Short mmCIF file of C-alpha atoms and ligand atoms in Angstrom, two decimals:
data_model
loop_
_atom_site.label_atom_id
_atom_site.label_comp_id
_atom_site.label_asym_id
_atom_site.label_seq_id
_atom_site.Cartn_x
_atom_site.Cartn_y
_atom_site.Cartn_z
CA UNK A 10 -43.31 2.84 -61.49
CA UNK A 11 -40.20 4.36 -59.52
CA UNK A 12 -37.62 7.06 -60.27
CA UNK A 13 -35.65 5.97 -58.01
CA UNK A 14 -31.85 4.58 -59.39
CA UNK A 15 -28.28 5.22 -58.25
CA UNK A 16 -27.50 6.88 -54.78
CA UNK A 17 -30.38 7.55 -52.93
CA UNK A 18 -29.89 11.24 -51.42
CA UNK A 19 -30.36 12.03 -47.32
CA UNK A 20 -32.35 15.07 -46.68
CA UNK A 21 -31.99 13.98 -42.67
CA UNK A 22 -30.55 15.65 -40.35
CA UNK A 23 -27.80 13.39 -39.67
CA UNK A 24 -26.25 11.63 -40.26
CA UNK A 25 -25.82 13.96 -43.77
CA UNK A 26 -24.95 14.02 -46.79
CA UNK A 27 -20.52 13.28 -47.29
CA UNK A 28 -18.44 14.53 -50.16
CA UNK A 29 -16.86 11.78 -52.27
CA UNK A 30 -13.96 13.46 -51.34
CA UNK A 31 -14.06 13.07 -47.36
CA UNK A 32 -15.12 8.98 -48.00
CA UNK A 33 -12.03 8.57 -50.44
CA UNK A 34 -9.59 9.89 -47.72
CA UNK A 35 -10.33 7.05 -45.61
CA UNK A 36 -9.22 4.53 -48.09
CA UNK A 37 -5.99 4.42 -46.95
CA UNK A 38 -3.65 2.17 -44.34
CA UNK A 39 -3.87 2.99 -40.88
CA UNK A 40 -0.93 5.31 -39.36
CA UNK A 41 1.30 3.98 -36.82
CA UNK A 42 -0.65 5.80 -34.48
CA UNK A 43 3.42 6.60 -32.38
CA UNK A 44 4.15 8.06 -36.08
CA UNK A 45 5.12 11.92 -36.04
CA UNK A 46 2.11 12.31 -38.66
CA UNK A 47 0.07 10.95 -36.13
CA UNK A 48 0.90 13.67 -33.97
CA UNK A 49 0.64 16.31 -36.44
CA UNK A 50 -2.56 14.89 -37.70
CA UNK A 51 -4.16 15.69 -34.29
CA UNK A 52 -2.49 18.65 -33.44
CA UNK A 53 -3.82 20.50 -36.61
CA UNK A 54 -7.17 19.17 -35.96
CA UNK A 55 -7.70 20.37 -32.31
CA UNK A 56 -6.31 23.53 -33.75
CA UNK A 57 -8.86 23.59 -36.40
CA UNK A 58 -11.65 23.12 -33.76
CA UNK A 59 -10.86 25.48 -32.20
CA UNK A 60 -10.71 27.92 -35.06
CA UNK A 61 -14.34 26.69 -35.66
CA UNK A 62 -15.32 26.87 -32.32
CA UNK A 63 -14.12 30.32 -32.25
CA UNK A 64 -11.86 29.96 -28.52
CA UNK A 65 -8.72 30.19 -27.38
CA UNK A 66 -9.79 27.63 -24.98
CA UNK A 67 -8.86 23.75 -24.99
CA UNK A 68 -10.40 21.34 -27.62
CA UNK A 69 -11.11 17.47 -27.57
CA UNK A 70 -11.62 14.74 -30.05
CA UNK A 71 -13.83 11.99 -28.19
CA UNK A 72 -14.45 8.59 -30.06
CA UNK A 73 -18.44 9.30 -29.59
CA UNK A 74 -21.42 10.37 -31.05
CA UNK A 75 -23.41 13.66 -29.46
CA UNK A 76 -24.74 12.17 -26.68
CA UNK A 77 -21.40 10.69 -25.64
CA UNK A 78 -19.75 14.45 -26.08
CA UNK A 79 -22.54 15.60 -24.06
CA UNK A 80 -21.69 13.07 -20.99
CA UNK A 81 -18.44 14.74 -21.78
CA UNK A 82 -19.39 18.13 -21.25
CA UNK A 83 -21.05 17.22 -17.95
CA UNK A 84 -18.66 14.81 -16.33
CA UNK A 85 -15.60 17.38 -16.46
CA UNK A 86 -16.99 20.40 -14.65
CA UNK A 87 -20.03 18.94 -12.74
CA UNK A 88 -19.96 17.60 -9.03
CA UNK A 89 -22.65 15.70 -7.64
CA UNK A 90 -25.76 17.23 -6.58
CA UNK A 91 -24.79 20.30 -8.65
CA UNK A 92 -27.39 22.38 -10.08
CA UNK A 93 -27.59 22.55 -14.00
CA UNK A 94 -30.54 25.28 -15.69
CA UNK A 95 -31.58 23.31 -18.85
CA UNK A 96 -33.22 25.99 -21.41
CA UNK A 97 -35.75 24.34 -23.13
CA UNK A 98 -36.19 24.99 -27.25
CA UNK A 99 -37.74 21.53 -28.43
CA UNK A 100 -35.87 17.70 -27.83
CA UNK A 101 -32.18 17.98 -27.22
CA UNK A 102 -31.28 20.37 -24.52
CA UNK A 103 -33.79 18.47 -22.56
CA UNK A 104 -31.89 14.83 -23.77
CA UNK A 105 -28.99 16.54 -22.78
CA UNK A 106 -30.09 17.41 -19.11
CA UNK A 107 -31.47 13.79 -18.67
CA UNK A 108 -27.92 12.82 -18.89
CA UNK A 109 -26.67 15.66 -16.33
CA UNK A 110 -30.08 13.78 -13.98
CA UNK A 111 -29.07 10.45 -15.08
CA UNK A 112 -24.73 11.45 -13.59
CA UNK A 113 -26.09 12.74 -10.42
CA UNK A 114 -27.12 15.96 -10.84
CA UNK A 115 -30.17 18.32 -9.59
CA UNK A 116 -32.04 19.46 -12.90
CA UNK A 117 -33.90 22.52 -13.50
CA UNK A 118 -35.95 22.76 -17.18
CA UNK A 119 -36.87 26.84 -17.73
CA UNK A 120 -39.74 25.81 -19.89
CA UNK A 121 -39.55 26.49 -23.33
CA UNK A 122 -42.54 25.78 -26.16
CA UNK A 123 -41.83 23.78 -29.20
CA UNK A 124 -42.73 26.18 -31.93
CA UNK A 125 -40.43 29.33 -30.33
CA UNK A 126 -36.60 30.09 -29.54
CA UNK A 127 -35.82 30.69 -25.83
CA UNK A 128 -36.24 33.68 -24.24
CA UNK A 129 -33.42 35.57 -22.76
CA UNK A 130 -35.26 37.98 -20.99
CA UNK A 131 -36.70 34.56 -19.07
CA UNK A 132 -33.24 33.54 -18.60
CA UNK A 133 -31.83 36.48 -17.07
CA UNK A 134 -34.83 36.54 -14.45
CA UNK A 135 -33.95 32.90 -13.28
CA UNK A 136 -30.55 33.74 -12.61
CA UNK A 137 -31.29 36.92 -11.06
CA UNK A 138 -33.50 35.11 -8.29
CA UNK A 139 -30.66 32.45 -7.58
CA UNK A 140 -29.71 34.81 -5.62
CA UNK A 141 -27.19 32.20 -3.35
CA UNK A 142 -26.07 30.97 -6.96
CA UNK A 143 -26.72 27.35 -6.79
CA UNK A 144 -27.01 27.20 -10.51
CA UNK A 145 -23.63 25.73 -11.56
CA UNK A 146 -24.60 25.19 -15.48
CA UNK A 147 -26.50 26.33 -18.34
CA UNK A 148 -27.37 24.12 -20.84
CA UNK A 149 -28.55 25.64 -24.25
CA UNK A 150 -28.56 24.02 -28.08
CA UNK A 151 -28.08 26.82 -30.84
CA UNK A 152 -30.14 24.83 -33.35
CA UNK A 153 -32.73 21.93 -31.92
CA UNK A 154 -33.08 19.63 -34.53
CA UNK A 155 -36.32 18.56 -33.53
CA UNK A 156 -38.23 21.82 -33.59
CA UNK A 157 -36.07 24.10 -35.89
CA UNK A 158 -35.36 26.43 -33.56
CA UNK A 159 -32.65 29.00 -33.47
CA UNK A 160 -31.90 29.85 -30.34
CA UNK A 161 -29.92 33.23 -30.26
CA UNK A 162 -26.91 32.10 -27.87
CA UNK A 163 -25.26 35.42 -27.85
CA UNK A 164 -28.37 37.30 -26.60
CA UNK A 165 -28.64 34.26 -23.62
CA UNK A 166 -24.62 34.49 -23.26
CA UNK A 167 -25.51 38.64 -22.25
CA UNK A 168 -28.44 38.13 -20.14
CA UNK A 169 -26.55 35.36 -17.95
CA UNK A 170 -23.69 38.44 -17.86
CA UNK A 171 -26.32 41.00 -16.95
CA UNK A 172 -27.76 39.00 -14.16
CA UNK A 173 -24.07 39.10 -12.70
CA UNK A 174 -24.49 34.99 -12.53
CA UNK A 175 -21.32 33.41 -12.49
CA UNK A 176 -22.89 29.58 -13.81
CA UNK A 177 -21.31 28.08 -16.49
CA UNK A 178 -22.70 28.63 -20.09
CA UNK A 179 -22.59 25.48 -22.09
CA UNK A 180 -23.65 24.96 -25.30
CA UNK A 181 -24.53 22.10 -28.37
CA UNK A 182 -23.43 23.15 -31.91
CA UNK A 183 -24.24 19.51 -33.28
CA UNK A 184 -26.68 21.16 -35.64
CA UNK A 185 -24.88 24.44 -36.57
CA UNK A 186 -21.14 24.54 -36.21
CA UNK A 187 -19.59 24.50 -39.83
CA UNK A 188 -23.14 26.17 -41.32
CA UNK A 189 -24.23 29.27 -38.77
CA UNK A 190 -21.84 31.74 -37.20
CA UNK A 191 -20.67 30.27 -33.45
CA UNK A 192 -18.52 32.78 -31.19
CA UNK A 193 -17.20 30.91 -28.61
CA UNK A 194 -15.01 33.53 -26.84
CA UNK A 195 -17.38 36.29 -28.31
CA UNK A 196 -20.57 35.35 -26.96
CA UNK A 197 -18.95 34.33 -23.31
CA UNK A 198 -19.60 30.26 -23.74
CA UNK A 199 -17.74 28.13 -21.53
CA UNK A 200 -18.02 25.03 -22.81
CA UNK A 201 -19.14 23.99 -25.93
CA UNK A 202 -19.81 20.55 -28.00
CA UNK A 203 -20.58 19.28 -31.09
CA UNK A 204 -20.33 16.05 -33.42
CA UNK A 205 -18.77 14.82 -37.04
CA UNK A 206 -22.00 13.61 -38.97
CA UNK A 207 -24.23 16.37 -39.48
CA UNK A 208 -22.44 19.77 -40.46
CA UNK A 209 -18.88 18.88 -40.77
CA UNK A 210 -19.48 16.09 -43.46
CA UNK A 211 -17.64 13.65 -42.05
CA UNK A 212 -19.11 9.86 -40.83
CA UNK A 213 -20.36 9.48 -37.02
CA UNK A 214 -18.53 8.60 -34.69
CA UNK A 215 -16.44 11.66 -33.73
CA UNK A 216 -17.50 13.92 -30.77
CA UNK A 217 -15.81 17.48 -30.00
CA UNK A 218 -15.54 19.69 -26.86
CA UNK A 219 -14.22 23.34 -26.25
CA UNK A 220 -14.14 24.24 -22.83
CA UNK A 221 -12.70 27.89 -21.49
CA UNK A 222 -10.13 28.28 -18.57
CA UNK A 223 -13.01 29.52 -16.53
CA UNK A 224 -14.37 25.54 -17.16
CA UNK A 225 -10.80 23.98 -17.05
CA UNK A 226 -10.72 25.74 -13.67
CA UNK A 227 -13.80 24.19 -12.38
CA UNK A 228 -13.09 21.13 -14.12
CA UNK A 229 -9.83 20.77 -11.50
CA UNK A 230 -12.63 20.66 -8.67
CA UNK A 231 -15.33 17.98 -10.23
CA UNK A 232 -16.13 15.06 -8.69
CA UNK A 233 -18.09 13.44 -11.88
CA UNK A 234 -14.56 13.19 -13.94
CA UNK A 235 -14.21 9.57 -15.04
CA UNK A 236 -11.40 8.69 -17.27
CA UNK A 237 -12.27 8.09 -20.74
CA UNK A 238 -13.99 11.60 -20.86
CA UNK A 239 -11.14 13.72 -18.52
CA UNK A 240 -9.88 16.54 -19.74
CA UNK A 241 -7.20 16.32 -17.62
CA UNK A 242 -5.74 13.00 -18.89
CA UNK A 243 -5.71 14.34 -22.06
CA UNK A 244 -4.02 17.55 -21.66
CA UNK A 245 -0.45 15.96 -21.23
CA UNK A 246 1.88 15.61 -23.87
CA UNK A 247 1.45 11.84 -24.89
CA UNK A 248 -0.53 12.35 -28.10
CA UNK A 249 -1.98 8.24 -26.60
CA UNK A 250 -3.50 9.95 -23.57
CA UNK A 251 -5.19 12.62 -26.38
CA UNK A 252 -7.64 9.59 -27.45
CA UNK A 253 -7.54 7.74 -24.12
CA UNK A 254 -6.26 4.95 -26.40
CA UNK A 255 -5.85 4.18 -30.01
CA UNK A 256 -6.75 6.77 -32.25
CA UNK A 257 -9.77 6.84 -34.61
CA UNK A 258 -7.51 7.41 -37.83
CA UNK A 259 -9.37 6.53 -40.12
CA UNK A 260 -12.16 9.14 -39.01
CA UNK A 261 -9.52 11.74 -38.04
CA UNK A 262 -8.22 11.64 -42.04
CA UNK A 263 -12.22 11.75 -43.11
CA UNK A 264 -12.20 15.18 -40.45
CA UNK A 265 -9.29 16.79 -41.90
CA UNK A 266 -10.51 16.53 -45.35
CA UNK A 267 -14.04 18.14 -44.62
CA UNK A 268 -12.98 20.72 -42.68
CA UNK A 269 -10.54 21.29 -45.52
CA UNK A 270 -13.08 22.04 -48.15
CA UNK A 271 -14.64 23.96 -45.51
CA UNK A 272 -11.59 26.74 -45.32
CA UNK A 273 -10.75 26.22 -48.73
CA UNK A 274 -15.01 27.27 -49.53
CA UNK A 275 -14.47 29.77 -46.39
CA UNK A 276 -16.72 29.65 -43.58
CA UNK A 277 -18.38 33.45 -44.10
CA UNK A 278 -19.36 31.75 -47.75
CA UNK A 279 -20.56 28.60 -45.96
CA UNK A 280 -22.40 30.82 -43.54
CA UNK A 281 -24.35 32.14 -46.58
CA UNK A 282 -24.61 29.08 -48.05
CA UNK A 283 -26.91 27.63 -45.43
CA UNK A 284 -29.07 31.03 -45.22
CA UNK A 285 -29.57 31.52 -48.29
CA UNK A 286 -30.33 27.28 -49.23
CA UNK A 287 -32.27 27.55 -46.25
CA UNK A 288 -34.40 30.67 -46.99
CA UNK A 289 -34.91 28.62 -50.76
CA UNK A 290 -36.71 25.65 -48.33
CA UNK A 291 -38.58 28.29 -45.81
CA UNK A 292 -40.18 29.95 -49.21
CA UNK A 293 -41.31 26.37 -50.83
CA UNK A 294 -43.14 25.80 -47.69
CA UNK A 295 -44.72 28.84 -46.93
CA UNK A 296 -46.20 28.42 -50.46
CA UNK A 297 -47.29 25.08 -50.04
CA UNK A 298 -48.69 26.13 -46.54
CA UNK A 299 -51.73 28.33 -48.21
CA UNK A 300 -52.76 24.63 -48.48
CA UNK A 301 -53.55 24.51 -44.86
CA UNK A 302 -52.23 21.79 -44.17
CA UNK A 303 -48.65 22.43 -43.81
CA UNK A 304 -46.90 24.68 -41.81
CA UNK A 305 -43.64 26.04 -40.61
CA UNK A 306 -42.97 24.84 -36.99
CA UNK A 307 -41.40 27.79 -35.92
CA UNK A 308 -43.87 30.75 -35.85
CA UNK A 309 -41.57 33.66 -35.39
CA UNK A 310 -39.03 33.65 -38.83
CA UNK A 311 -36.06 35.12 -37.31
CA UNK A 312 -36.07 32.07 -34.88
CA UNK A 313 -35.60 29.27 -37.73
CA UNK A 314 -32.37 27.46 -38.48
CA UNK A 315 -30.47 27.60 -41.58
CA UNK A 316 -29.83 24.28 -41.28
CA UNK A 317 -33.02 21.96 -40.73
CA UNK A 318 -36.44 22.80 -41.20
CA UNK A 319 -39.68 21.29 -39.63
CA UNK A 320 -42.74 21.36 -40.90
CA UNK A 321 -46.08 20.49 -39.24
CA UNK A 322 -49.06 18.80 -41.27
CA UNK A 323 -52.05 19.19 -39.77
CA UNK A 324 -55.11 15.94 -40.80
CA UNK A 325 -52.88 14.42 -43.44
CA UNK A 326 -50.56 11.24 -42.76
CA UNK A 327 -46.55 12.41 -43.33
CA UNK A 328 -45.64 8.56 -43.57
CA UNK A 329 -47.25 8.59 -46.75
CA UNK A 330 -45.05 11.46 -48.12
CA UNK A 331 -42.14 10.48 -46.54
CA UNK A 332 -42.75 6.53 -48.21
CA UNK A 333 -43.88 8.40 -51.45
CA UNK A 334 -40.47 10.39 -51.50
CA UNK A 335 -38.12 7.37 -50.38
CA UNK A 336 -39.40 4.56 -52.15
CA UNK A 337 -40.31 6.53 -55.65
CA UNK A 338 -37.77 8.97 -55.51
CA UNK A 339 -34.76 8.02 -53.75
CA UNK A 340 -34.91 10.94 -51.17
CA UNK A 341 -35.26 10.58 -47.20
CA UNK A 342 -36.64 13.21 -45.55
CA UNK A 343 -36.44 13.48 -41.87
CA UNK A 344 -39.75 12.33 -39.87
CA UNK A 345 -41.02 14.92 -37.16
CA UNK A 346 -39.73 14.24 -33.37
CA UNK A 347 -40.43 15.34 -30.21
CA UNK A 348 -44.45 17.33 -30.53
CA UNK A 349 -44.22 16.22 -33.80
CA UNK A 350 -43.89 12.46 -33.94
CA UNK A 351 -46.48 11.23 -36.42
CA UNK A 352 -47.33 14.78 -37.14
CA UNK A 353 -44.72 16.24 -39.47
CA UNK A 354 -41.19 15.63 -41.29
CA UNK A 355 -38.45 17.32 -41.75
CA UNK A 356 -36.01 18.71 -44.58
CA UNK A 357 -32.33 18.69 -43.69
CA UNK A 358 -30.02 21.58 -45.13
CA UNK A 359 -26.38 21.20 -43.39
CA UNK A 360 -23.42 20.52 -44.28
CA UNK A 361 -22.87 19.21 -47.88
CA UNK A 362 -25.74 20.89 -49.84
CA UNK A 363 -25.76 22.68 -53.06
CA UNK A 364 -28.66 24.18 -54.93
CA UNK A 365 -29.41 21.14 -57.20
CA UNK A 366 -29.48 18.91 -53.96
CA UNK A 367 -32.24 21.55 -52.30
CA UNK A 368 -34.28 21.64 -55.25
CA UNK A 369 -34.27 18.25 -55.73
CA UNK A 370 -35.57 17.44 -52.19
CA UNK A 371 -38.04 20.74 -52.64
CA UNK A 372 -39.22 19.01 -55.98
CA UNK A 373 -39.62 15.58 -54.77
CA UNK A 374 -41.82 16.80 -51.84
CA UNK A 375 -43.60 18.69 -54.16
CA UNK A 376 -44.39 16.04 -56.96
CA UNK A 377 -45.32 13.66 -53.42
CA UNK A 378 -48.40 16.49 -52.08
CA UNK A 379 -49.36 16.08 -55.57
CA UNK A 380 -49.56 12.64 -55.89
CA UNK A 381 -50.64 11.77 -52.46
CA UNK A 382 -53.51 14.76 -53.20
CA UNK A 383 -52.54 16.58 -49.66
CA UNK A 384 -53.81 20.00 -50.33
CA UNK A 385 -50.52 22.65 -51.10
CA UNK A 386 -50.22 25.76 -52.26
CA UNK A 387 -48.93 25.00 -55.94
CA UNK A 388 -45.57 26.59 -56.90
CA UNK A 389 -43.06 26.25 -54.01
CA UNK A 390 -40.24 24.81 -55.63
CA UNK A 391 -40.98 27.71 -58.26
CA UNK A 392 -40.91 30.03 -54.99
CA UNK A 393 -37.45 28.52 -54.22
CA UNK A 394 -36.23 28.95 -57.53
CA UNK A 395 -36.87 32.20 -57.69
CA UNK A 396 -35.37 33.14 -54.41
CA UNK A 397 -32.37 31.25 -55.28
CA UNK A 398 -31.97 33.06 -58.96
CA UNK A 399 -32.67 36.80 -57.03
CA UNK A 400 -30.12 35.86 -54.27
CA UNK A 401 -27.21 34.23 -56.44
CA UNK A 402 -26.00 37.30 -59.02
CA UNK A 403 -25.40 36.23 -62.27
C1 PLP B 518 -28.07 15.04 -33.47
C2 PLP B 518 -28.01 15.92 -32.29
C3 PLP B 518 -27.52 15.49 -31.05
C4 PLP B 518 -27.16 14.05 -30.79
O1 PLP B 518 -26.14 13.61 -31.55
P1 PLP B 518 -25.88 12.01 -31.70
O2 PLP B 518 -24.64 12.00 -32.50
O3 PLP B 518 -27.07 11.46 -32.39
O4 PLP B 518 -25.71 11.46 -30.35
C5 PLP B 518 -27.40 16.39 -30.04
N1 PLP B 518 -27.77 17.66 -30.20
C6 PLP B 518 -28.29 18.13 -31.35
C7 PLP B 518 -28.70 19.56 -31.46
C8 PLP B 518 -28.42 17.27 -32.43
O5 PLP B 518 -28.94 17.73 -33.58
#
């Protein structure tokens, strides 16, 4: 017996969850991508990004997932044999350095540990011992989607001011722009990148880049710039050169109408969407941790992410929940990554989420530890629930 039917729900994160809304705008003709709307189409986009991104710096549509933004991010401001600082925080800022290695660059990992956010006071004594400043770059993700970390990128954004360091501070919103606050300007970020499919509801295949005039400076001195990726080409007037070639229109209408909904909901209410959604998942968990068996992966609570949460399962076999919870009950969780592979899952809460969608997924899990017999604490989607109901004011 299954109760499974009809569209089977994606608690991964990414690629998420889209609103009807954002797939029926792409069920139209293509533009005449020379067309005036074409133009306007992409100028109120970048625009947009930027308002997201929080800058008055320079934004860029790329026709790429993450890791092609990433090569991005790298190829415009690095020169070979420059020095990048990759903070580690679980999976990606690492993935993301093995692509600065991979272009020619020297790589530096300030060890991080899976289960905790980075350290700033670490990061501020790195740079202060550079002392000859051959760090050109710091890499840092504000959410690792891995671990379910949040990494607190305005504390690292003042310790790389305090130790008077003048590398770059580059950053990966993939998992958080759209859903947590992001202060591009504010928090002294130079560059920062993110994609279409996880928060901003909209397919895969689009990747974005802010970059300051302290990084469009460097950028005019790089020796990695290739042209697809080049700021430079792009910053002309030929909306063509914006793309590097034909436009992705049909993804560019999906964009405008997600980020859309996103003004018209407002991002503070988004903001508080995600928390509180988020807190509903932490509290199911902790319950069902008295179990022993689960856990939260991230020890320290004011370092998890309102937007994906991991949990560890220690001496019980997460393929069988995650099968259980697919295959009866049309949901997909996330399987654990990184320290985790074979060793945990993980629930997704960005982008398009509401409260029936969270404690659906919460009461899916919860009906699979029963059935599978893994040893919870009963009552977390109760714990959820009740969060939820003291949170949300009637
Ligand atoms: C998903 C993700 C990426 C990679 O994005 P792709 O689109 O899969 O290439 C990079 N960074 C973070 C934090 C992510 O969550």
């Amino acid at each position: 017996m299954t109760v499974r039917a009809g569209r089977e729900f994606l608690a991964i994160p990414g690629p998420t969850n889209m609103p009807d809304d954002v797939l029926r705008a792409m069920h139209r003709p293509a533009l005449d991508i020379y067309s005036r709307e074409m133009v306007e189409l992409t100028d109120g986009l970048l625009g947009d990004l930027s308002t997201l991104f929080a800058t008055k710096g320079h934004s860029y549509i790329y026709i790429a997932n993450g890791h092609g933004a990433w090569e991005a991010t790298l190829s415009n401001v690095l020169s070979r044999g420059d020095k990048v600082l990759v903070l580690e925080s679980g999976r990606f800022a690492i993935n993301w350095g093995n692509a600065a290695a991979a272009m020619g660059a020297e790589v530096e990992v300030l060890k991080g540990d899976f289960r905790r956010a980075i350290r700033p006071a670490e990061v501020e004594e790195r740079l202060r011992q550079d002392k000859n400043h051959s760090i050109k770059a710091v890499l840092a993700v504000q959410v690792d989607t891995a671990s379910g970390v949040f990494n607190d990128i305005e504390a690292i954004g003042k310790a790389i001011r305090a130790a008077g360091h003048p590398a770059l501070y580059m950053v990966d919103t993939v998992a958080s722009l759209g859903c947590m606050p992001f202060e591009m300007d504010g928090w002294g970020i130079d560059v920062a990148m993110s994609g279409s499919q996880k928060g901003l509801m909209t397919p895969p295949g689009l990747g974005f880049v802010a970059a300051s005039d302290r990084a469009r400076e460097v950028h005019r001195h790089a020796n990695m710039r290739t042209p697809y990726w080049d700021w430079t080409e792009r910053d002309g007037p030929e909306h063509y050169r914006k793309y590097a070639g034909t436009a992705p229109v049909h993804l560019l209408f999906a964009l405008r109408q997600a980020i859309n909904m996103l003004f018209e909901e407002g991002l503070e209410n988004a903001f508080q969407r995600h928390r509180l959604l988020a807190e509903a998942v932490r509290r199911a968990v902790a319950t069902w941790s008295e179990g022993q068996v689960l856990s939260l992966n991230i020890t320290e609570a004011g370092e998890r992410a309102n937007t994906v949460t991991t949990v560890a399962m220690n001496g019980h076999d997460p393929v069988a929940l995650h099968r259980y919870a697919k295959e009866k009950c049309g949901v997909v969780l996330g399987t654990g990554i990184g320290e985790l592979i074979g060793k945990g899952f993980r629930i997704a809460h960005m982008g398009h989420v509401n409260a029936p969608m969270i404690l659906g997924t919460l009461g899916v899990i919860e009906m699979g530890l029963n059935a599978l017999d893994i040893p919870h604490g009963k009552g977390g989607t109760g714990a959820a629930i009740d969060w939820l109901a003291e949170s949300v004011n009637a």
